[in-house]
PDB file of C-alpha atoms in Angstrom:
ATOM      1  CA  MET A  30       3.100  15.871   3.703  1.00 90.00           C
ATOM      2  CA  LYS A  31       6.036  15.325   6.027  1.00 93.00           C
ATOM      3  CA  TYR A  32       6.917  11.928   7.452  1.00 94.00           C
ATOM      4  CA  VAL A  33       9.474  10.792   9.985  1.00 95.00           C
ATOM      5  CA  ILE A  34      10.214   7.067   9.850  1.00 95.00           C
ATOM      6  CA  ILE A  35      11.931   5.724  12.960  1.00 95.00           C
ATOM      7  CA  GLY A  36      13.547   2.385  12.241  1.00 93.00           C
ATOM      8  CA  ALA A  37      14.666   1.469   8.730  1.00 91.00           C
ATOM      9  CA  GLY A  38      14.413  -2.288   8.712  1.00 88.00           C
ATOM     10  CA  GLN A  39      12.703  -3.987   5.784  1.00 86.00           C
ATOM     11  CA  PHE A  40       9.316  -2.459   6.580  1.00 87.00           C
ATOM     12  CA  GLY A  41      10.539   1.006   7.531  1.00 90.00           C
ATOM     13  CA  ARG A  42      12.831   1.203   4.509  1.00 91.00           C
ATOM     14  CA  ALA A  43      10.091   0.141   2.088  1.00 88.00           C
ATOM     15  CA  LEU A  44       7.647   2.627   3.617  1.00 90.00           C
ATOM     16  CA  ALA A  45      10.153   5.489   3.497  1.00 93.00           C
ATOM     17  CA  LEU A  46      11.010   4.885  -0.153  1.00 92.00           C
ATOM     18  CA  LYS A  47       7.387   4.550  -1.177  1.00 88.00           C
ATOM     19  CA  LEU A  48       6.458   7.819   0.527  1.00 92.00           C
ATOM     20  CA  ALA A  49       9.483   9.604  -0.917  1.00 93.00           C
ATOM     21  CA  ASP A  50       8.788   8.310  -4.425  1.00 89.00           C
ATOM     22  CA  THR A  51       5.269   9.769  -4.252  1.00 88.00           C
ATOM     23  CA  GLY A  52       6.576  13.270  -3.520  1.00 91.00           C
ATOM     24  CA  ASN A  53       6.504  13.460   0.264  1.00 92.00           C
ATOM     25  CA  GLU A  54       9.215  14.911   2.501  1.00 95.00           C
ATOM     26  CA  VAL A  55      10.620  11.925   4.359  1.00 95.00           C
ATOM     27  CA  THR A  56      13.108  11.832   7.243  1.00 96.00           C
ATOM     28  CA  VAL A  57      14.564   8.489   8.296  1.00 96.00           C
ATOM     29  CA  LEU A  58      16.193   7.817  11.675  1.00 96.00           C
ATOM     30  CA  ASP A  59      18.047   4.574  12.326  1.00 95.00           C
ATOM     31  CA  GLU A  60      20.924   3.407  14.509  1.00 93.00           C
ATOM     32  CA  LYS A  61      22.753   1.666  11.664  1.00 93.00           C
ATOM     33  CA  GLU A  62      25.015   3.913   9.646  1.00 94.00           C
ATOM     34  CA  ALA A  63      25.064   1.552   6.662  1.00 94.00           C
ATOM     35  CA  VAL A  64      21.276   1.714   6.369  1.00 92.00           C
ATOM     36  CA  VAL A  65      21.234   5.497   6.628  1.00 94.00           C
ATOM     37  CA  THR A  66      24.007   5.807   4.030  1.00 94.00           C
ATOM     38  CA  GLU A  67      21.972   3.679   1.619  1.00 93.00           C
ATOM     39  CA  LEU A  68      18.896   5.887   2.016  1.00 94.00           C
ATOM     40  CA  LYS A  69      20.420   9.363   2.255  1.00 91.00           C
ATOM     41  CA  ASP A  70      20.182  10.085  -1.484  1.00 93.00           C
ATOM     42  CA  ARG A  71      16.636   8.781  -1.797  1.00 94.00           C
ATOM     43  CA  VAL A  72      14.861  10.636   1.021  1.00 95.00           C
ATOM     44  CA  ALA A  73      14.931  14.253   2.192  1.00 95.00           C
ATOM     45  CA  TYR A  74      16.896  13.544   5.380  1.00 94.00           C
ATOM     46  CA  ALA A  75      18.537  10.410   6.760  1.00 95.00           C
ATOM     47  CA  LEU A  76      20.048  10.477  10.246  1.00 94.00           C
ATOM     48  CA  VAL A  77      21.996   8.069  12.426  1.00 96.00           C
ATOM     49  CA  GLY A  78      20.910   8.012  16.052  1.00 95.00           C
ATOM     50  CA  ASP A  79      19.260   6.271  18.980  1.00 94.00           C
ATOM     51  CA  ALA A  80      15.578   7.182  19.048  1.00 94.00           C
ATOM     52  CA  THR A  81      15.267   6.134  22.698  1.00 94.00           C
ATOM     53  CA  ASP A  82      17.448   9.130  23.560  1.00 94.00           C
ATOM     54  CA  PRO A  83      15.323  12.308  23.874  1.00 94.00           C
ATOM     55  CA  ARG A  84      18.287  14.375  22.713  1.00 94.00           C
ATOM     56  CA  THR A  85      18.226  12.543  19.382  1.00 94.00           C
ATOM     57  CA  LEU A  86      14.502  13.128  18.901  1.00 94.00           C
ATOM     58  CA  ARG A  87      14.906  16.826  19.656  1.00 92.00           C
ATOM     59  CA  GLN A  88      17.199  17.097  16.636  1.00 89.00           C
ATOM     60  CA  LEU A  89      14.268  16.224  14.386  1.00 92.00           C
ATOM     61  CA  ASP A  90      11.677  18.649  13.081  1.00 87.00           C
ATOM     62  CA  LEU A  91       8.602  17.225  14.809  1.00 90.00           C
ATOM     63  CA  SER A  92       6.314  20.233  14.485  1.00 86.00           C
ATOM     64  CA  GLY A  93       3.382  20.904  12.180  1.00 85.00           C
ATOM     65  CA  ASP A  94      -0.106  19.519  11.655  1.00 86.00           C
ATOM     66  CA  ASP A  95       1.016  17.877   8.417  1.00 89.00           C
ATOM     67  CA  LEU A  96       3.651  15.729  10.169  1.00 93.00           C
ATOM     68  CA  ARG A  97       3.193  11.994  10.583  1.00 94.00           C
ATOM     69  CA  VAL A  98       5.682   9.987  12.651  1.00 94.00           C
ATOM     70  CA  VAL A  99       5.873   6.234  12.094  1.00 93.00           C
ATOM     71  CA  VAL A 100       7.628   4.069  14.687  1.00 92.00           C
ATOM     72  CA  ALA A 101       8.531   1.203  12.366  1.00 91.00           C
ATOM     73  CA  ILE A 102      10.599  -0.878  14.777  1.00 88.00           C
ATOM     74  CA  GLY A 103       9.641  -4.554  14.634  1.00 76.00           C
ATOM     75  CA  GLU A 104      12.015  -6.252  17.055  1.00 75.00           C
ATOM     76  CA  GLY A 105      12.210  -5.523  20.763  1.00 73.00           C
ATOM     77  CA  PHE A 106       8.851  -3.820  21.223  1.00 82.00           C
ATOM     78  CA  GLU A 107      10.052  -2.302  24.505  1.00 88.00           C
ATOM     79  CA  ARG A 108      12.069   0.196  22.439  1.00 89.00           C
ATOM     80  CA  SER A 109       9.023   0.932  20.316  1.00 91.00           C
ATOM     81  CA  ILE A 110       6.961   1.701  23.414  1.00 92.00           C
ATOM     82  CA  MET A 111       9.692   3.892  24.889  1.00 93.00           C
ATOM     83  CA  ILE A 112      10.036   5.889  21.664  1.00 92.00           C
ATOM     84  CA  THR A 113       6.278   6.267  21.322  1.00 92.00           C
ATOM     85  CA  GLY A 114       6.035   7.518  24.894  1.00 93.00           C
ATOM     86  CA  LEU A 115       8.800  10.077  24.288  1.00 95.00           C
ATOM     87  CA  LEU A 116       7.075  11.314  21.158  1.00 94.00           C
ATOM     88  CA  LYS A 117       3.838  11.743  23.115  1.00 93.00           C
ATOM     89  CA  GLU A 118       5.660  13.703  25.819  1.00 93.00           C
ATOM     90  CA  MET A 119       7.123  15.961  23.138  1.00 92.00           C
ATOM     91  CA  GLY A 120       3.645  16.765  21.859  1.00 91.00           C
ATOM     92  CA  VAL A 121       3.810  15.024  18.493  1.00 91.00           C
ATOM     93  CA  LYS A 122       0.237  15.041  17.216  1.00 90.00           C
ATOM     94  CA  HIS A 123       0.138  12.149  14.765  1.00 93.00           C
ATOM     95  CA  ILE A 124       1.944   8.929  15.675  1.00 92.00           C
ATOM     96  CA  TYR A 125       1.634   5.559  13.972  1.00 92.00           C
ATOM     97  CA  ALA A 126       3.421   2.485  15.270  1.00 88.00           C
ATOM     98  CA  ARG A 127       4.096  -1.001  14.053  1.00 87.00           C
ATOM     99  CA  SER A 128       2.762  -3.606  16.476  1.00 85.00           C
ATOM    100  CA  VAL A 129       4.250  -7.090  16.629  1.00 80.00           C
ATOM    101  CA  ASN A 130       1.963  -8.895  19.073  1.00 79.00           C
ATOM    102  CA  THR A 131      -1.189  -8.530  21.165  1.00 81.00           C
ATOM    103  CA  ILE A 132       0.541  -7.113  24.251  1.00 83.00           C
ATOM    104  CA  HIS A 133       2.391  -4.553  22.160  1.00 83.00           C
ATOM    105  CA  ALA A 134      -0.869  -3.552  20.486  1.00 83.00           C
ATOM    106  CA  ARG A 135      -2.644  -3.061  23.830  1.00 87.00           C
ATOM    107  CA  ILE A 136       0.116  -0.837  25.180  1.00 87.00           C
ATOM    108  CA  LEU A 137       0.185   1.253  22.002  1.00 84.00           C
ATOM    109  CA  LYS A 138      -3.568   1.704  22.301  1.00 87.00           C
ATOM    110  CA  LEU A 139      -3.162   2.912  25.884  1.00 87.00           C
ATOM    111  CA  LEU A 140      -0.513   5.378  24.700  1.00 87.00           C
ATOM    112  CA  GLY A 141      -3.043   6.808  22.266  1.00 88.00           C
ATOM    113  CA  VAL A 142      -1.332   6.312  18.906  1.00 89.00           C
ATOM    114  CA  ASP A 143      -3.322   7.351  15.848  1.00 86.00           C
ATOM    115  CA  GLY A 144      -2.968   3.955  14.250  1.00 80.00           C
ATOM    116  CA  GLN A 145      -1.264   0.596  14.517  1.00 79.00           C
ATOM    117  CA  ILE A 146       0.423  -1.179  11.620  1.00 77.00           C
ATOM    118  CA  ARG A 147       0.496  -4.965  11.546  1.00 76.00           C
ATOM    119  CA  ALA A 148       2.688  -5.480   8.504  1.00 67.00           C
ATOM    120  CA  GLU A 149       2.822  -9.279   8.665  1.00 66.00           C
ATOM    121  CA  GLU A 150      -0.958  -9.606   8.977  1.00 66.00           C
ATOM    122  CA  ILE A 151      -1.532  -7.252   6.047  1.00 63.00           C
ATOM    123  CA  ALA A 152       0.893  -9.155   3.831  1.00 62.00           C
ATOM    124  CA  ALA A 153      -0.571 -12.511   4.881  1.00 60.00           C
ATOM    125  CA  GLN A 154      -4.130 -11.379   4.118  1.00 60.00           C
ATOM    126  CA  GLN A 155      -3.121 -10.036   0.708  1.00 57.00           C
ATOM    127  CA  LEU A 156      -1.339 -13.270  -0.152  1.00 58.00           C
ATOM    128  CA  ALA A 157      -4.292 -15.372   1.037  1.00 61.00           C
ATOM    129  CA  ASP A 158      -6.620 -13.298  -1.155  1.00 57.00           C
ATOM    130  CA  ARG A 159      -4.208 -13.782  -4.053  1.00 57.00           C
ATOM    131  CA  PHE A 160      -4.210 -17.566  -3.590  1.00 52.00           C
ATOM    132  CA  MET A 161      -8.005 -17.608  -3.391  1.00 53.00           C
ATOM    133  CA  ASN A 162      -8.254 -15.647  -6.631  1.00 47.00           C
ATOM    134  CA  MET A 163      -5.397 -16.937  -8.757  1.00 44.00           C
ATOM    135  CA  SER A 164      -7.242 -16.102 -11.992  1.00 51.00           C
ATOM    136  CA  LEU A 165      -7.141 -12.399 -11.038  1.00 58.00           C
ATOM    137  CA  LEU A 166      -3.834 -10.580 -11.534  1.00 62.00           C
ATOM    138  CA  HIS A 167      -4.273  -8.328  -8.517  1.00 75.00           C
ATOM    139  CA  PHE A 168      -7.063  -8.484  -5.978  1.00 76.00           C
ATOM    140  CA  ARG A 169      -7.941  -6.244  -3.049  1.00 80.00           C
ATOM    141  CA  LYS A 170     -10.955  -6.579  -0.778  1.00 80.00           C
ATOM    142  CA  ILE A 171     -12.968  -3.407  -0.100  1.00 85.00           C
ATOM    143  CA  ASP A 172     -15.400  -4.916   2.397  1.00 85.00           C
ATOM    144  CA  SER A 173     -16.738  -8.366   3.218  1.00 83.00           C
ATOM    145  CA  SER A 174     -18.246  -8.884  -0.234  1.00 88.00           C
ATOM    146  CA  HIS A 175     -16.797  -6.289  -2.636  1.00 91.00           C
ATOM    147  CA  ALA A 176     -13.340  -6.060  -4.154  1.00 88.00           C
ATOM    148  CA  LEU A 177     -11.096  -4.465  -6.741  1.00 88.00           C
ATOM    149  CA  ALA A 178      -9.441  -6.758  -9.262  1.00 86.00           C
ATOM    150  CA  GLU A 179      -7.132  -6.442 -12.221  1.00 86.00           C
ATOM    151  CA  VAL A 180      -7.619  -8.808 -15.164  1.00 86.00           C
ATOM    152  CA  HIS A 181      -6.339  -9.230 -18.691  1.00 86.00           C
ATOM    153  CA  LEU A 182      -8.627  -7.957 -21.429  1.00 89.00           C
ATOM    154  CA  PRO A 183     -10.637 -10.848 -22.923  1.00 90.00           C
ATOM    155  CA  SER A 184      -9.159 -11.549 -26.356  1.00 88.00           C
ATOM    156  CA  ASP A 185     -12.483 -11.212 -28.163  1.00 91.00           C
ATOM    157  CA  TRP A 186     -12.900  -7.669 -26.777  1.00 94.00           C
ATOM    158  CA  ILE A 187      -9.893  -6.327 -28.697  1.00 93.00           C
ATOM    159  CA  GLY A 188     -11.080  -3.562 -31.006  1.00 95.00           C
ATOM    160  CA  LYS A 189     -14.488  -3.284 -29.299  1.00 95.00           C
ATOM    161  CA  GLN A 190     -15.791  -0.211 -27.505  1.00 95.00           C
ATOM    162  CA  LEU A 191     -16.585  -0.193 -23.795  1.00 95.00           C
ATOM    163  CA  LYS A 192     -20.252   0.571 -24.469  1.00 94.00           C
ATOM    164  CA  ASP A 193     -20.566  -2.572 -26.605  1.00 94.00           C
ATOM    165  CA  VAL A 194     -19.408  -5.189 -24.081  1.00 94.00           C
ATOM    166  CA  ASP A 195     -22.226  -4.722 -21.544  1.00 91.00           C
ATOM    167  CA  LEU A 196     -19.814  -4.923 -18.625  1.00 94.00           C
ATOM    168  CA  ARG A 197     -22.207  -3.429 -16.088  1.00 92.00           C
ATOM    169  CA  SER A 198     -25.521  -4.873 -17.250  1.00 92.00           C
ATOM    170  CA  LYS A 199     -24.294  -8.367 -18.139  1.00 93.00           C
ATOM    171  CA  TYR A 200     -21.469  -8.945 -15.670  1.00 93.00           C
ATOM    172  CA  LYS A 201     -22.499  -6.570 -12.830  1.00 94.00           C
ATOM    173  CA  LEU A 202     -19.047  -4.977 -12.791  1.00 94.00           C
ATOM    174  CA  ASN A 203     -17.740  -1.429 -13.047  1.00 94.00           C
ATOM    175  CA  LEU A 204     -14.635  -0.534 -15.033  1.00 94.00           C
ATOM    176  CA  LEU A 205     -12.587   1.914 -12.942  1.00 92.00           C
ATOM    177  CA  THR A 206      -9.647   2.303 -15.291  1.00 91.00           C
ATOM    178  CA  VAL A 207      -7.517   0.546 -17.887  1.00 91.00           C
ATOM    179  CA  ARG A 208      -3.796  -0.094 -17.642  1.00 88.00           C
ATOM    180  CA  ARG A 209      -2.262   0.492 -21.047  1.00 85.00           C
ATOM    181  CA  GLY A 210       1.464   0.297 -21.561  1.00 70.00           C
ATOM    182  CA  VAL A 211       4.518  -1.761 -20.753  1.00 60.00           C
ATOM    183  CA  LEU A 212       4.701  -3.202 -17.258  1.00 57.00           C
ATOM    184  CA  SER A 213       7.938  -2.745 -15.357  1.00 53.00           C
ATOM    185  CA  GLU A 214       9.524  -5.782 -13.765  1.00 49.00           C
ATOM    186  CA  THR A 215       8.398  -6.459 -10.195  1.00 49.00           C
ATOM    187  CA  GLY A 216      10.908  -9.230  -9.549  1.00 48.00           C
ATOM    188  CA  ASP A 217       9.800 -12.142  -7.394  1.00 45.00           C
ATOM    189  CA  ASP A 218       7.412 -10.139  -5.190  1.00 46.00           C
ATOM    190  CA  VAL A 219       3.965 -11.562  -5.911  1.00 38.00           C
ATOM    191  CA  LEU A 220       2.330  -8.683  -4.026  1.00 41.00           C
ATOM    192  CA  ALA A 221       4.157  -5.916  -5.891  1.00 52.00           C
ATOM    193  CA  THR A 222       2.011  -3.308  -7.609  1.00 55.00           C
ATOM    194  CA  PRO A 223       2.434  -3.239 -11.394  1.00 58.00           C
ATOM    195  CA  ASN A 224       3.793  -0.047 -12.852  1.00 63.00           C
ATOM    196  CA  ALA A 225       2.060   0.958 -16.071  1.00 67.00           C
ATOM    197  CA  PRO A 226       0.110   4.065 -17.103  1.00 77.00           C
ATOM    198  CA  VAL A 227      -3.664   4.091 -16.701  1.00 82.00           C
ATOM    199  CA  ILE A 228      -6.504   5.787 -18.537  1.00 85.00           C
ATOM    200  CA  ASP A 229      -8.012   8.272 -16.085  1.00 81.00           C
ATOM    201  CA  PHE A 230     -11.725   7.951 -16.866  1.00 86.00           C
ATOM    202  CA  PRO A 231     -12.736   5.345 -19.437  1.00 91.00           C
ATOM    203  CA  GLU A 232     -15.393   6.803 -21.742  1.00 92.00           C
ATOM    204  CA  PRO A 233     -18.163   4.678 -23.324  1.00 93.00           C
ATOM    205  CA  ASN A 234     -16.468   5.021 -26.731  1.00 94.00           C
ATOM    206  CA  LEU A 235     -13.104   3.758 -25.417  1.00 94.00           C
ATOM    207  CA  VAL A 236     -11.670   1.208 -27.857  1.00 95.00           C
ATOM    208  CA  PHE A 237      -9.927  -1.706 -26.169  1.00 94.00           C
ATOM    209  CA  GLU A 238      -6.448  -2.627 -27.349  1.00 93.00           C
ATOM    210  CA  GLN A 239      -4.383  -5.795 -27.133  1.00 90.00           C
ATOM    211  CA  ASP A 240      -2.578  -6.197 -23.781  1.00 86.00           C
ATOM    212  CA  ASP A 241      -4.974  -3.814 -21.984  1.00 89.00           C
ATOM    213  CA  MET A 242      -5.589  -4.703 -18.353  1.00 88.00           C
ATOM    214  CA  LEU A 243      -8.938  -3.906 -16.769  1.00 90.00           C
ATOM    215  CA  VAL A 244      -9.279  -2.636 -13.217  1.00 90.00           C
ATOM    216  CA  LEU A 245     -12.738  -3.749 -12.116  1.00 92.00           C
ATOM    217  CA  PHE A 246     -14.927  -3.191  -9.067  1.00 94.00           C
ATOM    218  CA  GLY A 247     -17.812  -5.364  -7.949  1.00 93.00           C
ATOM    219  CA  LEU A 248     -18.898  -8.301  -5.849  1.00 92.00           C
ATOM    220  CA  GLU A 249     -16.183 -10.893  -5.320  1.00 87.00           C
ATOM    221  CA  GLU A 250     -18.443 -13.533  -6.803  1.00 88.00           C
ATOM    222  CA  SER A 251     -19.023 -11.439  -9.927  1.00 91.00           C
ATOM    223  CA  LEU A 252     -15.291 -10.884 -10.343  1.00 89.00           C
ATOM    224  CA  ARG A 253     -14.559 -14.600 -10.048  1.00 84.00           C
ATOM    225  CA  LYS A 254     -17.289 -15.518 -12.522  1.00 87.00           C
ATOM    226  CA  PHE A 255     -15.967 -12.973 -15.009  1.00 89.00           C
ATOM    227  CA  ALA A 256     -12.387 -14.287 -14.727  1.00 83.00           C
ATOM    228  CA  GLU A 257     -13.496 -17.922 -14.986  1.00 81.00           C
ATOM    229  CA  HIS A 258     -15.833 -17.222 -17.918  1.00 81.00           C
ATOM    230  CA  PHE A 259     -13.166 -15.578 -20.031  1.00 80.00           C
ATOM    231  CA  GLY A 260     -10.203 -17.516 -18.660  1.00 70.00           C
ATOM    232  CA  VAL A 261      -8.365 -14.266 -17.899  1.00 57.00           C
TER     233      VAL A 261
END
């Protein structure tokens, strides 16, 4: 996939690097030369320019059904709206834009963007879920009652096989995968995703090892009961 990220503030920069690190072709456009210089060796293309100028946008490769353009500007939503309107006029098919308030969101909807990104709301919801489920290492809601959670392996399961712990019948939970390996440092970011290899499809005869981390799916209540029962 090809992505063009317009605006490389904290959100735009993080998005660009994440997409680039997962093998996508990423172009970044920002007015600040220092920001572009920092990113130029980590993304496919990094350009300095004013995205409110149509001449600047015409320098970008904005063609193709596999292109996604993200207007990641957070401050001064008037510029975001102007850029989004220019992209629409140029026939860009897939546009996503960061919205910073209700008025901004309404205007973006009228412009017909494919999707709106409310970065602060997403982060706040994730942190609230984390606080509500402190016994779970990582927690992500799937719908109003189901969630994914990552927990430490209960100590008395070390050396046991998956088929012997009755995870589904006794605890009403499904094991999606197991993280097995050394975690990289995530610094002070409590919402950072851990980086460790996973076992693709846990088989019934999988033998649990010390320091394994279980990625579970089920009802939120079942996940909480499991974590509280084992103190994981």
